[in-house]
Short mmCIF file of C-alpha atoms in Angstrom, two decimals:
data_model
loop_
_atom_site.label_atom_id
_atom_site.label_comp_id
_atom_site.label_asym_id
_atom_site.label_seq_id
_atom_site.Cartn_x
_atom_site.Cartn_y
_atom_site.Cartn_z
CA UNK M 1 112.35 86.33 109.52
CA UNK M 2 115.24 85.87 112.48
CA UNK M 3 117.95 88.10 114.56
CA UNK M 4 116.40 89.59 110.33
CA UNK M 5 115.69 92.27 112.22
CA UNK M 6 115.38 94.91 111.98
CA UNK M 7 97.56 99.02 109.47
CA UNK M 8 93.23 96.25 111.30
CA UNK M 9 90.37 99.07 110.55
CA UNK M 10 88.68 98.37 114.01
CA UNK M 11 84.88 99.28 115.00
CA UNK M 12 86.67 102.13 116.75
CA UNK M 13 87.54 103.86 113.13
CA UNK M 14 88.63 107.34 114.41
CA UNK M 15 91.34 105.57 116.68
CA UNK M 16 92.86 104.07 113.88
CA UNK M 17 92.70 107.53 111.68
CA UNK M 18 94.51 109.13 114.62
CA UNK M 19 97.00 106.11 114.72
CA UNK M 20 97.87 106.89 110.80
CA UNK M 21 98.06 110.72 111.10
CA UNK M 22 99.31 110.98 114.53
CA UNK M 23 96.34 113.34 115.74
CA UNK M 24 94.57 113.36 118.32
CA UNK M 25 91.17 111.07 118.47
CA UNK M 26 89.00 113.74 118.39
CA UNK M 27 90.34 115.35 115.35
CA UNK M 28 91.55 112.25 112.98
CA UNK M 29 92.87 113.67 109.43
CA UNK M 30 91.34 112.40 106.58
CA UNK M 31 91.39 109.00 105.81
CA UNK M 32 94.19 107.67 102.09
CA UNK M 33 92.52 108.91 98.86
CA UNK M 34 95.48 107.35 97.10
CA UNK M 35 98.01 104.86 97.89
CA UNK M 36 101.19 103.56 96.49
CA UNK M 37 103.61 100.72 97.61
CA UNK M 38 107.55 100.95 97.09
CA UNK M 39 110.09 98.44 97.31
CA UNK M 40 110.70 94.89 95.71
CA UNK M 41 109.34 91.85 94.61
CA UNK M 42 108.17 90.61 97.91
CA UNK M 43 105.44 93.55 97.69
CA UNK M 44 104.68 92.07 94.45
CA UNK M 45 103.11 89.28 95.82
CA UNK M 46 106.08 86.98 93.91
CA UNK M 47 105.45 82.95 93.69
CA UNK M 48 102.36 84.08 96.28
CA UNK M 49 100.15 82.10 94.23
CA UNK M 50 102.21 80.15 91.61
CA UNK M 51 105.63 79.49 89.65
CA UNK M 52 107.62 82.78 88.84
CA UNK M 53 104.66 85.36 88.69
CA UNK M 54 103.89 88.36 90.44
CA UNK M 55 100.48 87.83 92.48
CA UNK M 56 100.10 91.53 92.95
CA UNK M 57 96.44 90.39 94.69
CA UNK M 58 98.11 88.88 97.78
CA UNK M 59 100.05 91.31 98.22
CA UNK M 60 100.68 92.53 102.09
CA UNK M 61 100.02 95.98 100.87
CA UNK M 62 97.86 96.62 98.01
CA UNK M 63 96.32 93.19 97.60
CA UNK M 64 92.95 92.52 97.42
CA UNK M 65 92.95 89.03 98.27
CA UNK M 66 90.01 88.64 101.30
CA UNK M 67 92.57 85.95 102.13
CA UNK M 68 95.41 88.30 103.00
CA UNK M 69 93.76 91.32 104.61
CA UNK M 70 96.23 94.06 103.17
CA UNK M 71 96.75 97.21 103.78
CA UNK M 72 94.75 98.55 101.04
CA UNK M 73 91.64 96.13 102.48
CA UNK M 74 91.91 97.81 106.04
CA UNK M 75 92.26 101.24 104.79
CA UNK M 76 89.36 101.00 102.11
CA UNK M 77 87.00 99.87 105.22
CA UNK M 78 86.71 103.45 105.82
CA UNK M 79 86.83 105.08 102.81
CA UNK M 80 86.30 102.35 99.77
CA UNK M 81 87.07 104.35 97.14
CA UNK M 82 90.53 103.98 97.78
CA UNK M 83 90.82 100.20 95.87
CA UNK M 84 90.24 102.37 92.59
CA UNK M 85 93.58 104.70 93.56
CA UNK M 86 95.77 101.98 94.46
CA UNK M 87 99.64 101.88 92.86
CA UNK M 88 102.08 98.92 93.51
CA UNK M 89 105.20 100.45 91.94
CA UNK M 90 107.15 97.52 93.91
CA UNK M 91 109.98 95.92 91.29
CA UNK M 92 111.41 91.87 91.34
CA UNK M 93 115.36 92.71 92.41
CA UNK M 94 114.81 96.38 93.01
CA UNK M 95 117.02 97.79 95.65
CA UNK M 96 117.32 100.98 97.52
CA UNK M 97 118.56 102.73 94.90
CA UNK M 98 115.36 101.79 92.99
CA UNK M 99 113.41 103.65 95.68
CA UNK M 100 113.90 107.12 93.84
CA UNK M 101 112.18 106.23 90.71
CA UNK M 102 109.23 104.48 92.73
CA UNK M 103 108.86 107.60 94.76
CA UNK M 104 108.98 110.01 91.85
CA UNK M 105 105.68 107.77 90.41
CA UNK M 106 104.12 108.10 93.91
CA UNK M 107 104.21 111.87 93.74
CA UNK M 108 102.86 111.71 89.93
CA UNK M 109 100.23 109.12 91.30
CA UNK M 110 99.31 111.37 93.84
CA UNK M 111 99.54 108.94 96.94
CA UNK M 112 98.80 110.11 100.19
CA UNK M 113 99.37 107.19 101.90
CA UNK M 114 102.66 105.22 100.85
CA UNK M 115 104.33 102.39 102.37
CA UNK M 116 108.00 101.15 101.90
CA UNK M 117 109.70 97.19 102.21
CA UNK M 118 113.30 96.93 100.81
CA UNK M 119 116.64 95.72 101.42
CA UNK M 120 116.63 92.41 100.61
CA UNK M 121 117.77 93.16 97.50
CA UNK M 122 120.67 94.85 98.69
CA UNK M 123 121.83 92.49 100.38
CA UNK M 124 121.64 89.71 97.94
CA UNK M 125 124.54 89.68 95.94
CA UNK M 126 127.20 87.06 94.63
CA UNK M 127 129.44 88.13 97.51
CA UNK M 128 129.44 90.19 100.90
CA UNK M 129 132.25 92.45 99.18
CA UNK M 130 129.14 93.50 96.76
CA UNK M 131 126.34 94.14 99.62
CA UNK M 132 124.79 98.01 99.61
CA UNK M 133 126.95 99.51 102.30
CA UNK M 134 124.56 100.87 105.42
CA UNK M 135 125.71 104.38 104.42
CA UNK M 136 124.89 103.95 100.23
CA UNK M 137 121.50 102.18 101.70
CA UNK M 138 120.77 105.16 103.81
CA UNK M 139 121.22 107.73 101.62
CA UNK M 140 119.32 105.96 98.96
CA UNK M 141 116.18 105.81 101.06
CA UNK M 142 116.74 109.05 102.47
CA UNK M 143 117.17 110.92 99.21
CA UNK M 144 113.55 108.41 97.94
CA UNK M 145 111.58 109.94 100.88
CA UNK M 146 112.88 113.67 99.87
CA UNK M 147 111.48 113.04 96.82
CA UNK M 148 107.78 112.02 97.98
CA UNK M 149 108.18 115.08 100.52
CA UNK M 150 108.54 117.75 97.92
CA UNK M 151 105.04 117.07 97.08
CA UNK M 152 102.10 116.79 98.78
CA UNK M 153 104.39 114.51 102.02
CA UNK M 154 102.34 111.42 101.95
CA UNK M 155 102.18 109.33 105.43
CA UNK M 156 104.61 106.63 105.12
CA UNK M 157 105.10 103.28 106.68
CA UNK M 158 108.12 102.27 106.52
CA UNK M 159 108.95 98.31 107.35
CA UNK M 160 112.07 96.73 108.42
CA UNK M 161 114.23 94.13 106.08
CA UNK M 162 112.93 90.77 106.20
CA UNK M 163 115.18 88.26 108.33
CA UNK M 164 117.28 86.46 105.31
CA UNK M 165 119.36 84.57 108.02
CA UNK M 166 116.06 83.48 109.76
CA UNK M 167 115.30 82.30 106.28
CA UNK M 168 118.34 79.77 105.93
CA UNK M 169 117.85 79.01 109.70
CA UNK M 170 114.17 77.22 109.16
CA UNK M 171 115.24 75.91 105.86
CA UNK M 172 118.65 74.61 105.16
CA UNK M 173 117.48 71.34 107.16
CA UNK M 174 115.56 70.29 104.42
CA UNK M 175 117.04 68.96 101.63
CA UNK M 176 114.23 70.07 99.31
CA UNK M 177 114.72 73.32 100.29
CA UNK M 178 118.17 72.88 99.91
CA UNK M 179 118.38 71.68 96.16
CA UNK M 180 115.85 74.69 95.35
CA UNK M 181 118.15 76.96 96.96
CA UNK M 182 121.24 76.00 94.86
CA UNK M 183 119.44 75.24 91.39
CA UNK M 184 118.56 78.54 91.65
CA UNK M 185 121.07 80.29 92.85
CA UNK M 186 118.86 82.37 95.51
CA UNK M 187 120.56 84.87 97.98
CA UNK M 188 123.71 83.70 97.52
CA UNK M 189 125.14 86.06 100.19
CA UNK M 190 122.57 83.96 102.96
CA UNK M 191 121.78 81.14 101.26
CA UNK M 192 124.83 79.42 99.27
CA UNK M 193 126.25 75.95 100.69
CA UNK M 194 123.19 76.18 102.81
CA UNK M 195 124.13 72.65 104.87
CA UNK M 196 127.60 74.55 105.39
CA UNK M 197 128.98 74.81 108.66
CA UNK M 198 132.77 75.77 107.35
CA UNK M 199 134.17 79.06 109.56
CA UNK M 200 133.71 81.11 106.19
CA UNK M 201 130.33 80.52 105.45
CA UNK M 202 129.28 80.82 109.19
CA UNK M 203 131.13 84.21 108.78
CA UNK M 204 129.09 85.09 105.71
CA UNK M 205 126.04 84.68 107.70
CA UNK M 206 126.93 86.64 110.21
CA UNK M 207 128.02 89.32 107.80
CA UNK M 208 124.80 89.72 106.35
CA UNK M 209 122.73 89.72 109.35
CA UNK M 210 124.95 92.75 110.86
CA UNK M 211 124.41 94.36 107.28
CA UNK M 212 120.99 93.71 107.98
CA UNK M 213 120.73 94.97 111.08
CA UNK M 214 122.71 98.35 109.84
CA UNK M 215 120.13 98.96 107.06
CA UNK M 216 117.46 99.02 109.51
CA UNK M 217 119.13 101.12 111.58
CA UNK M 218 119.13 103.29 108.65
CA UNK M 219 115.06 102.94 107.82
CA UNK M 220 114.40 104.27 111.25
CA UNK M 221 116.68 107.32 110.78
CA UNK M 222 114.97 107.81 107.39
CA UNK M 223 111.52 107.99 108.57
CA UNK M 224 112.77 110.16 111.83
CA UNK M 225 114.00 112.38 109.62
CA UNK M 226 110.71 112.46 107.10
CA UNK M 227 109.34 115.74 107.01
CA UNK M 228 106.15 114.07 106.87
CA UNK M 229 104.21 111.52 109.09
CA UNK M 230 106.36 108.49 109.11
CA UNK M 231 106.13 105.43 111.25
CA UNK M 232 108.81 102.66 111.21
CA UNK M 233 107.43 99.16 111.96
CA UNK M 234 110.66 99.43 115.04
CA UNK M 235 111.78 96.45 113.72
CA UNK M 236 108.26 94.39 113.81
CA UNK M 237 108.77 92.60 110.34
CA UNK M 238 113.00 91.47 110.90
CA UNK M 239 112.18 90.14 114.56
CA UNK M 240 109.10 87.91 113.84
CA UNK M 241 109.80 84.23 113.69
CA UNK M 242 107.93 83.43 110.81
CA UNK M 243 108.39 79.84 109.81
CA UNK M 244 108.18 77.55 106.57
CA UNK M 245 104.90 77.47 106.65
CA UNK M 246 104.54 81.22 105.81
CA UNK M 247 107.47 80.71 102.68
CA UNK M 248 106.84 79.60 99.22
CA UNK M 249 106.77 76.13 98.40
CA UNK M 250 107.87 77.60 94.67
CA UNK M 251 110.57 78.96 95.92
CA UNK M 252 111.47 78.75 99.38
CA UNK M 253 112.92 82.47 99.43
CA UNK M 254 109.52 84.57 99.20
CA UNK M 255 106.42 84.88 101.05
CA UNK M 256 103.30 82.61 100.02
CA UNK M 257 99.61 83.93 100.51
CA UNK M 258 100.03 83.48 104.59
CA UNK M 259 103.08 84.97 104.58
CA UNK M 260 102.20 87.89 102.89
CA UNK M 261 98.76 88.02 105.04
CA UNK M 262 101.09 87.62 108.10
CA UNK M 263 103.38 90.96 106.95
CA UNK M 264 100.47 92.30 106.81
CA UNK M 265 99.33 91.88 110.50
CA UNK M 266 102.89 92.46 111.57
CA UNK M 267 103.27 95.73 110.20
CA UNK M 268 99.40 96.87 110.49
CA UNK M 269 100.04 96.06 114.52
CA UNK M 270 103.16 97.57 114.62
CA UNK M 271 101.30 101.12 113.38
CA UNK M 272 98.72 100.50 115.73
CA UNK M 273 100.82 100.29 118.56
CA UNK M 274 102.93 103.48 117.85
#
């Protein structure tokens, strides 16, 4: 998603062990036993596959779907015993300060491997006044990955917030779109009077994508400051310019099946290239 800003198990396996763990090729770690995903309902797969469901198998990073190519189906190429210790504890409207309780049922689960997609959540409210401030976000995630830390410090990816601006940028020309938008009352911080061009509402906009922008600044802090292995997708997922095509038709706020399959090259290539 827009100015939103912010693993591909290859033949050579041992590369991509040292990419997770940071080690050197000839002595990869050992591959996930156990994984968990945090964050909201776009790692839930929502409206991926029909009208206000979870699809929790397309989703980028526990899904199963051959059609989406998740985390979880990368990772298990190498050790396939992993799709039977697999934990979406992903929430519809969680925010950052839902991240604690997540993490505290990674470390119960056990997860080695854990990775992390919030914020838009935060910054859908009624107004701009009511947006997570980049300071409240911050802490939120950084006091989530303390948690997983005390444990057994799981690797973490850790993705930037979608591009909610990009969002109303490929879709407020439709009038489809549009009408979805409004009847139900989606992002109203990004998306309200979506054909708009009044000073106040191009201010809004601009608000939010500089809130946006903040709270990534703030991921990448976070995961500096893991005491674990931590990679942060450097902005991968906010920058793309994904397009319609890659947005529920159910919706027109979350990611269908190819959306979710392309978050989960965009982030998987993002590790890779760290």
């Amino acid at each position: 998603m827009r100015a939103i800003r912010v693993l591909l198990v290859t033949a050579a396996t041992m590369t991509v062990l040292a990419s997770l763990g940071g080690a050197a090729v000839g002595s990869p770690p050992e591959p996930p036993t156990t994984m968990a995903a945090l964050g909201d309902s776009i790692t839930r797969g929502h409206n991926a596959c029909g009208w206000f469901f979870d699809c929790l198998d397309r989703s980028w990073s526990t899904g199963e779907s051959d059609k989406v190519d998740s985390h979880l189906q990368r990772m298990a190429a190498s050790n396939p015993d992993l799709t039977g210790n697999v934990y979406n504890n992903a929430r519809a409207d969680a925010t950052s300060a839902d991240l604690i309780a997540q993490a505290r049922q990674a470390v119960t689960q056990e997860a080695d491997y854990v990775t992390v997609l919030v914020g838009a959540g935060d910054a859908c409210r009624a107004t701009t006044a009511e947006m997570t401030s980049a300071e409240e976000f911050g802490d939120n995630v950084t006091a989530a990955l303390t948690v997983l830390a005390e444990s057994e410090t799981p690797r973490l990816l850790i993705a930037s917030v979608p591009d909610l601006i990009r969002l109303w940028e490929i879709g407020h020309h439709s009038i489809d779109v549009r009408n979805t938008w409004m009847l139900s009352g989606a992002c109203p911080t990004a998306l309200s009077h979506p054909d708009s061009t009044d000073p106040d509402d191009e201010n809004r906009r601009q608000t939010v994508a500089h809130r946006l922008d903040e709270y990534n600044v703030q991921l990448a802090a976070a995961c500096e400051g893991y005491a674990g292995e931590c990679v942060y997708d450097g902005g991968a997922v906010h920058d793309h310019a994904f397009t319609l095509d890659h947005i529920s038709a159910w919706d027109y706020r979350h990611p269908n099946r190819s959306g979710q399959a392309l978050l989960a090259e965009v982030t998987w290539s993002a590790m890779q290239r760290m």
